[in-house]
Amino acid sequence: TAARALHAASGRGELVVVDCARPHAIAETGTLYLDRVGALPAESQTKLLALLDAPDLRVLASTTHDFATTYDRELATRLSAVTIELMPLVARKDDIPELARVFLGRHEKTLGPLTLTPAATEKLRAHAWPGNARELREVIARAVIFTDGAEIDAGAIELDPTVAAELGRERLERALAVTGGKHKDAASALRVSRSRLHEHLGRNTLP
């Protein structure tokens, strides 16, 4: 979220998000956001270092731990040129409603306006958020899936979700809408295996 705000303020072109814990291709132009940069493997570190001098490339990176001790020294120095330290979300309780609003907004293009009830907002504020904004984003996505209408109440806020969803047609449609049609993400949000998701998709003749 912080990286998106910095990018929006820059007036530059496309923001390319790379999850460094997963296989990826590093873009050579635009703004490159390296999420979980501490997980970037050694071979990709070398490639990234070679790209940093590209005239049209701007790099933003985030990490939850000090990567300097395990990283190429020159790359660690370059990535740390300007550092912004963010307090954990639990120390920024006043930011939680606004962040939740941002995450809700990402689903409104497909689902229409979405709101949180006061009770839902207070439930979010009371949580410790060990996973910070990433955890909040996932909780909001699951709450949207488990809400039939536009208003999300406290009952839809699952802070430690372990139970799989009942996979009716409406639930499947909403899960796919929330995850942009990505079956892997939809299965994760619903707490089911991809094979079970595909089985129900076939039964309900969804794409």
PDB file of C-alpha atoms in Angstrom:
ATOM      1  CA  THR A   1       0.000   0.000   0.000  1.00  0.00           C
ATOM      2  CA  ALA A   2       2.812   2.417   0.841  1.00  0.00           C
ATOM      3  CA  ALA A   3       4.569   1.527  -2.419  1.00  0.00           C
ATOM      4  CA  ARG A   4       1.398   2.181  -4.423  1.00  0.00           C
ATOM      5  CA  ALA A   5       1.005   5.572  -2.741  1.00  0.00           C
ATOM      6  CA  LEU A   6       4.621   6.503  -3.533  1.00  0.00           C
ATOM      7  CA  HIS A   7       4.157   5.401  -7.132  1.00  0.00           C
ATOM      8  CA  ALA A   8       0.921   7.345  -7.517  1.00  0.00           C
ATOM      9  CA  ALA A   9       2.629  10.498  -6.254  1.00  0.00           C
ATOM     10  CA  SER A  10       5.509  10.067  -8.704  1.00  0.00           C
ATOM     11  CA  GLY A  11       3.404  10.471 -11.839  1.00  0.00           C
ATOM     12  CA  ARG A  12       5.330   7.671 -13.547  1.00  0.00           C
ATOM     13  CA  GLY A  13       3.919   4.933 -15.781  1.00  0.00           C
ATOM     14  CA  GLU A  14       3.008   1.376 -14.873  1.00  0.00           C
ATOM     15  CA  LEU A  15       3.793  -0.113 -11.480  1.00  0.00           C
ATOM     16  CA  VAL A  16       5.124  -3.674 -11.809  1.00  0.00           C
ATOM     17  CA  VAL A  17       4.775  -5.723  -8.606  1.00  0.00           C
ATOM     18  CA  VAL A  18       7.175  -8.637  -8.150  1.00  0.00           C
ATOM     19  CA  ASP A  19       6.752 -11.106  -5.278  1.00  0.00           C
ATOM     20  CA  CYS A  20      10.365 -12.064  -4.598  1.00  0.00           C
ATOM     21  CA  ALA A  21       9.318 -15.290  -2.878  1.00  0.00           C
ATOM     22  CA  ARG A  22       7.903 -16.635  -6.166  1.00  0.00           C
ATOM     23  CA  PRO A  23       9.359 -17.230  -9.644  1.00  0.00           C
ATOM     24  CA  HIS A  24       9.265 -14.068 -11.707  1.00  0.00           C
ATOM     25  CA  ALA A  25      10.706 -12.055 -14.553  1.00  0.00           C
ATOM     26  CA  ILE A  26      12.182  -8.656 -13.647  1.00  0.00           C
ATOM     27  CA  ALA A  27      10.918  -5.816 -15.806  1.00  0.00           C
ATOM     28  CA  GLU A  28      13.393  -3.408 -17.321  1.00  0.00           C
ATOM     29  CA  THR A  29      11.274  -0.268 -17.558  1.00  0.00           C
ATOM     30  CA  GLY A  30       8.757   1.582 -15.383  1.00  0.00           C
ATOM     31  CA  THR A  31       8.467   1.365 -11.606  1.00  0.00           C
ATOM     32  CA  LEU A  32       9.396  -1.993 -10.118  1.00  0.00           C
ATOM     33  CA  TYR A  33       8.067  -2.876  -6.659  1.00  0.00           C
ATOM     34  CA  LEU A  34       9.912  -5.779  -5.033  1.00  0.00           C
ATOM     35  CA  ASP A  35       7.664  -7.267  -2.356  1.00  0.00           C
ATOM     36  CA  ARG A  36       9.477  -9.414   0.259  1.00  0.00           C
ATOM     37  CA  VAL A  37      12.826  -8.504  -1.287  1.00  0.00           C
ATOM     38  CA  GLY A  38      14.664 -10.451   1.407  1.00  0.00           C
ATOM     39  CA  ALA A  39      13.514 -13.666  -0.298  1.00  0.00           C
ATOM     40  CA  LEU A  40      15.104 -12.789  -3.642  1.00  0.00           C
ATOM     41  CA  PRO A  41      17.485 -15.645  -4.624  1.00  0.00           C
ATOM     42  CA  ALA A  42      21.154 -14.981  -5.355  1.00  0.00           C
ATOM     43  CA  GLU A  43      20.855 -15.393  -9.129  1.00  0.00           C
ATOM     44  CA  SER A  44      18.071 -12.799  -9.262  1.00  0.00           C
ATOM     45  CA  GLN A  45      20.070 -10.434  -7.052  1.00  0.00           C
ATOM     46  CA  THR A  46      22.782 -10.371  -9.719  1.00  0.00           C
ATOM     47  CA  LYS A  47      20.245  -9.685 -12.448  1.00  0.00           C
ATOM     48  CA  LEU A  48      18.604  -6.927 -10.430  1.00  0.00           C
ATOM     49  CA  LEU A  49      21.918  -5.217  -9.715  1.00  0.00           C
ATOM     50  CA  ALA A  50      22.626  -5.103 -13.444  1.00  0.00           C
ATOM     51  CA  LEU A  51      19.234  -3.461 -14.053  1.00  0.00           C
ATOM     52  CA  LEU A  52      19.522  -0.696 -11.470  1.00  0.00           C
ATOM     53  CA  ASP A  53      21.402   1.597 -13.836  1.00  0.00           C
ATOM     54  CA  ALA A  54      18.646   1.455 -16.448  1.00  0.00           C
ATOM     55  CA  PRO A  55      17.554   5.080 -17.102  1.00  0.00           C
ATOM     56  CA  ASP A  56      13.815   4.306 -17.107  1.00  0.00           C
ATOM     57  CA  LEU A  57      13.708   2.001 -14.087  1.00  0.00           C
ATOM     58  CA  ARG A  58      12.697   3.044 -10.583  1.00  0.00           C
ATOM     59  CA  VAL A  59      12.874   0.428  -7.822  1.00  0.00           C
ATOM     60  CA  LEU A  60      10.813   0.274  -4.623  1.00  0.00           C
ATOM     61  CA  ALA A  61      11.432  -2.627  -2.248  1.00  0.00           C
ATOM     62  CA  SER A  62       9.924  -3.862   1.000  1.00  0.00           C
ATOM     63  CA  THR A  63      11.104  -6.351   3.613  1.00  0.00           C
ATOM     64  CA  THR A  64      10.281  -7.293   7.188  1.00  0.00           C
ATOM     65  CA  HIS A  65      13.842  -8.170   8.165  1.00  0.00           C
ATOM     66  CA  ASP A  66      17.386  -6.927   7.692  1.00  0.00           C
ATOM     67  CA  PHE A  67      18.553  -8.411   4.404  1.00  0.00           C
ATOM     68  CA  ALA A  68      21.916  -6.623   4.332  1.00  0.00           C
ATOM     69  CA  THR A  69      23.777  -9.495   6.043  1.00  0.00           C
ATOM     70  CA  THR A  70      22.696 -12.094   3.465  1.00  0.00           C
ATOM     71  CA  TYR A  71      22.560  -9.873   0.377  1.00  0.00           C
ATOM     72  CA  ASP A  72      25.113  -8.774  -2.157  1.00  0.00           C
ATOM     73  CA  ARG A  73      26.681  -5.784  -0.379  1.00  0.00           C
ATOM     74  CA  GLU A  74      26.438  -3.417  -3.348  1.00  0.00           C
ATOM     75  CA  LEU A  75      22.821  -4.342  -4.022  1.00  0.00           C
ATOM     76  CA  ALA A  76      21.885  -3.920  -0.350  1.00  0.00           C
ATOM     77  CA  THR A  77      23.504  -0.466  -0.368  1.00  0.00           C
ATOM     78  CA  ARG A  78      21.700   0.563  -3.546  1.00  0.00           C
ATOM     79  CA  LEU A  79      18.301  -0.635  -2.325  1.00  0.00           C
ATOM     80  CA  SER A  80      18.793   1.137   1.017  1.00  0.00           C
ATOM     81  CA  ALA A  81      19.610   4.537  -0.529  1.00  0.00           C
ATOM     82  CA  VAL A  82      16.323   5.984   0.749  1.00  0.00           C
ATOM     83  CA  THR A  83      14.706   4.053   3.594  1.00  0.00           C
ATOM     84  CA  ILE A  84      11.207   4.513   4.987  1.00  0.00           C
ATOM     85  CA  GLU A  85      10.522   2.599   8.197  1.00  0.00           C
ATOM     86  CA  LEU A  86       6.867   1.786   8.773  1.00  0.00           C
ATOM     87  CA  MET A  87       5.611   0.981  12.247  1.00  0.00           C
ATOM     88  CA  PRO A  88       3.690  -2.291  12.582  1.00  0.00           C
ATOM     89  CA  LEU A  89      -0.007  -1.958  11.908  1.00  0.00           C
ATOM     90  CA  VAL A  90      -0.882  -2.598  15.555  1.00  0.00           C
ATOM     91  CA  ALA A  91       0.905   0.687  16.369  1.00  0.00           C
ATOM     92  CA  ARG A  92      -1.090   2.530  13.693  1.00  0.00           C
ATOM     93  CA  LYS A  93      -4.650   1.679  14.706  1.00  0.00           C
ATOM     94  CA  ASP A  94      -5.984   4.926  13.253  1.00  0.00           C
ATOM     95  CA  ASP A  95      -4.755   3.806   9.816  1.00  0.00           C
ATOM     96  CA  ILE A  96      -6.725   0.565   9.862  1.00  0.00           C
ATOM     97  CA  PRO A  97     -10.127   1.943   8.734  1.00  0.00           C
ATOM     98  CA  GLU A  98      -8.534   3.843   5.841  1.00  0.00           C
ATOM     99  CA  LEU A  99      -6.461   0.848   4.757  1.00  0.00           C
ATOM    100  CA  ALA A 100      -9.553  -1.352   4.937  1.00  0.00           C
ATOM    101  CA  ARG A 101     -11.339   1.195   2.768  1.00  0.00           C
ATOM    102  CA  VAL A 102      -8.517   1.017   0.204  1.00  0.00           C
ATOM    103  CA  PHE A 103      -8.685  -2.786   0.105  1.00  0.00           C
ATOM    104  CA  LEU A 104     -12.470  -2.714  -0.240  1.00  0.00           C
ATOM    105  CA  GLY A 105     -12.130  -0.282  -3.120  1.00  0.00           C
ATOM    106  CA  ARG A 106     -10.146  -2.821  -5.110  1.00  0.00           C
ATOM    107  CA  HIS A 107     -13.254  -5.023  -5.341  1.00  0.00           C
ATOM    108  CA  GLU A 108     -15.830  -2.343  -6.107  1.00  0.00           C
ATOM    109  CA  LYS A 109     -15.248  -2.352  -9.859  1.00  0.00           C
ATOM    110  CA  THR A 110     -16.739  -5.837 -10.081  1.00  0.00           C
ATOM    111  CA  LEU A 111     -19.019  -5.883  -7.025  1.00  0.00           C
ATOM    112  CA  GLY A 112     -20.187  -2.290  -6.629  1.00  0.00           C
ATOM    113  CA  PRO A 113     -19.908  -0.071  -3.508  1.00  0.00           C
ATOM    114  CA  LEU A 114     -18.847  -1.848  -0.309  1.00  0.00           C
ATOM    115  CA  THR A 115     -18.917  -0.571   3.263  1.00  0.00           C
ATOM    116  CA  LEU A 116     -17.926  -1.715   6.747  1.00  0.00           C
ATOM    117  CA  THR A 117     -20.342  -1.413   9.647  1.00  0.00           C
ATOM    118  CA  PRO A 118     -19.049   0.354  12.783  1.00  0.00           C
ATOM    119  CA  ALA A 119     -18.920  -3.025  14.539  1.00  0.00           C
ATOM    120  CA  ALA A 120     -16.770  -4.482  11.757  1.00  0.00           C
ATOM    121  CA  THR A 121     -14.423  -1.507  11.890  1.00  0.00           C
ATOM    122  CA  GLU A 122     -14.000  -1.826  15.650  1.00  0.00           C
ATOM    123  CA  LYS A 123     -13.273  -5.541  15.297  1.00  0.00           C
ATOM    124  CA  LEU A 124     -10.507  -4.707  12.823  1.00  0.00           C
ATOM    125  CA  ARG A 125      -9.077  -2.031  15.117  1.00  0.00           C
ATOM    126  CA  ALA A 126      -8.979  -4.421  18.088  1.00  0.00           C
ATOM    127  CA  HIS A 127      -6.871  -7.055  16.302  1.00  0.00           C
ATOM    128  CA  ALA A 128      -3.074  -7.282  16.754  1.00  0.00           C
ATOM    129  CA  TRP A 129      -2.312  -7.806  13.016  1.00  0.00           C
ATOM    130  CA  PRO A 130       0.887  -9.836  13.229  1.00  0.00           C
ATOM    131  CA  GLY A 131       0.803 -10.025   9.422  1.00  0.00           C
ATOM    132  CA  ASN A 132       0.397  -6.234   9.103  1.00  0.00           C
ATOM    133  CA  ALA A 133      -1.248  -4.799   5.978  1.00  0.00           C
ATOM    134  CA  ARG A 134      -0.933  -8.055   4.029  1.00  0.00           C
ATOM    135  CA  GLU A 135      -3.020  -9.845   6.657  1.00  0.00           C
ATOM    136  CA  LEU A 136      -5.581  -7.028   6.665  1.00  0.00           C
ATOM    137  CA  ARG A 137      -5.870  -7.244   2.866  1.00  0.00           C
ATOM    138  CA  GLU A 138      -6.533 -10.992   3.046  1.00  0.00           C
ATOM    139  CA  VAL A 139      -9.087 -10.611   5.856  1.00  0.00           C
ATOM    140  CA  ILE A 140     -10.940  -7.963   3.863  1.00  0.00           C
ATOM    141  CA  ALA A 141     -10.947 -10.116   0.724  1.00  0.00           C
ATOM    142  CA  ARG A 142     -12.414 -13.069   2.622  1.00  0.00           C
ATOM    143  CA  ALA A 143     -14.993 -10.818   4.309  1.00  0.00           C
ATOM    144  CA  VAL A 144     -16.119  -9.571   0.903  1.00  0.00           C
ATOM    145  CA  ILE A 145     -16.517 -13.155  -0.305  1.00  0.00           C
ATOM    146  CA  PHE A 146     -18.584 -14.096   2.751  1.00  0.00           C
ATOM    147  CA  THR A 147     -20.873 -11.065   2.531  1.00  0.00           C
ATOM    148  CA  ASP A 148     -23.963 -11.359   0.367  1.00  0.00           C
ATOM    149  CA  GLY A 149     -24.672  -7.654   0.064  1.00  0.00           C
ATOM    150  CA  ALA A 150     -22.755  -4.393   0.067  1.00  0.00           C
ATOM    151  CA  GLU A 151     -22.438  -3.956   3.851  1.00  0.00           C
ATOM    152  CA  ILE A 152     -19.819  -6.016   5.704  1.00  0.00           C
ATOM    153  CA  ASP A 153     -20.635  -6.684   9.359  1.00  0.00           C
ATOM    154  CA  ALA A 154     -18.412  -7.956  12.163  1.00  0.00           C
ATOM    155  CA  GLY A 155     -19.610 -11.530  11.621  1.00  0.00           C
ATOM    156  CA  ALA A 156     -17.888 -11.616   8.221  1.00  0.00           C
ATOM    157  CA  ILE A 157     -14.543 -10.536   9.691  1.00  0.00           C
ATOM    158  CA  GLU A 158     -12.649 -13.783  10.294  1.00  0.00           C
ATOM    159  CA  LEU A 159      -9.382 -13.001  12.049  1.00  0.00           C
ATOM    160  CA  ASP A 160      -8.200 -16.613  12.236  1.00  0.00           C
ATOM    161  CA  PRO A 161     -10.021 -18.367   9.392  1.00  0.00           C
ATOM    162  CA  THR A 162      -9.614 -22.138   9.354  1.00  0.00           C
ATOM    163  CA  VAL A 163     -12.998 -23.393   8.182  1.00  0.00           C
ATOM    164  CA  ALA A 164     -13.606 -24.040   4.491  1.00  0.00           C
ATOM    165  CA  ALA A 165     -16.505 -22.298   2.831  1.00  0.00           C
ATOM    166  CA  GLU A 166     -19.646 -23.917   1.498  1.00  0.00           C
ATOM    167  CA  LEU A 167     -19.197 -23.761  -2.252  1.00  0.00           C
ATOM    168  CA  GLY A 168     -22.502 -22.709  -3.738  1.00  0.00           C
ATOM    169  CA  ARG A 169     -22.684 -20.929  -7.087  1.00  0.00           C
ATOM    170  CA  GLU A 170     -22.997 -17.434  -5.573  1.00  0.00           C
ATOM    171  CA  ARG A 171     -20.031 -18.025  -3.246  1.00  0.00           C
ATOM    172  CA  LEU A 172     -17.899 -19.260  -6.144  1.00  0.00           C
ATOM    173  CA  GLU A 173     -18.842 -16.292  -8.323  1.00  0.00           C
ATOM    174  CA  ARG A 174     -17.994 -13.846  -5.558  1.00  0.00           C
ATOM    175  CA  ALA A 175     -14.688 -15.550  -4.760  1.00  0.00           C
ATOM    176  CA  LEU A 176     -13.636 -15.409  -8.416  1.00  0.00           C
ATOM    177  CA  ALA A 177     -14.707 -11.756  -8.655  1.00  0.00           C
ATOM    178  CA  VAL A 178     -12.698 -10.834  -5.559  1.00  0.00           C
ATOM    179  CA  THR A 179      -9.577 -12.682  -6.758  1.00  0.00           C
ATOM    180  CA  GLY A 180      -9.737 -11.491 -10.340  1.00  0.00           C
ATOM    181  CA  GLY A 181     -10.612 -14.946 -11.620  1.00  0.00           C
ATOM    182  CA  LYS A 182      -7.443 -16.524 -10.211  1.00  0.00           C
ATOM    183  CA  HIS A 183      -8.359 -20.049  -9.179  1.00  0.00           C
ATOM    184  CA  LYS A 184      -5.369 -20.491  -6.862  1.00  0.00           C
ATOM    185  CA  ASP A 185      -6.206 -17.306  -4.912  1.00  0.00           C
ATOM    186  CA  ALA A 186      -9.911 -18.167  -4.832  1.00  0.00           C
ATOM    187  CA  ALA A 187      -9.161 -21.624  -3.417  1.00  0.00           C
ATOM    188  CA  SER A 188      -6.884 -20.077  -0.783  1.00  0.00           C
ATOM    189  CA  ALA A 189      -9.543 -17.558   0.260  1.00  0.00           C
ATOM    190  CA  LEU A 190     -12.172 -20.283   0.474  1.00  0.00           C
ATOM    191  CA  ARG A 191      -9.803 -22.602   2.414  1.00  0.00           C
ATOM    192  CA  VAL A 192     -10.247 -25.464  -0.061  1.00  0.00           C
ATOM    193  CA  SER A 193      -7.901 -27.345  -2.359  1.00  0.00           C
ATOM    194  CA  ARG A 194      -7.657 -26.305  -6.002  1.00  0.00           C
ATOM    195  CA  SER A 195      -8.952 -29.725  -7.026  1.00  0.00           C
ATOM    196  CA  ARG A 196     -12.069 -29.269  -4.909  1.00  0.00           C
ATOM    197  CA  LEU A 197     -12.543 -25.779  -6.301  1.00  0.00           C
ATOM    198  CA  HIS A 198     -12.264 -27.088  -9.871  1.00  0.00           C
ATOM    199  CA  GLU A 199     -14.724 -29.864  -9.052  1.00  0.00           C
ATOM    200  CA  HIS A 200     -17.323 -27.338  -7.897  1.00  0.00           C
ATOM    201  CA  LEU A 201     -16.583 -24.989 -10.787  1.00  0.00           C
ATOM    202  CA  GLY A 202     -17.365 -27.845 -13.152  1.00  0.00           C
ATOM    203  CA  ARG A 203     -20.609 -28.609 -11.367  1.00  0.00           C
ATOM    204  CA  ASN A 204     -21.680 -24.977 -11.508  1.00  0.00           C
ATOM    205  CA  THR A 205     -20.382 -24.397 -15.081  1.00  0.00           C
ATOM    206  CA  LEU A 206     -18.379 -21.314 -14.103  1.00  0.00           C
ATOM    207  CA  PRO A 207     -15.317 -20.155 -16.102  1.00  0.00           C
TER     208      PRO A 207
END
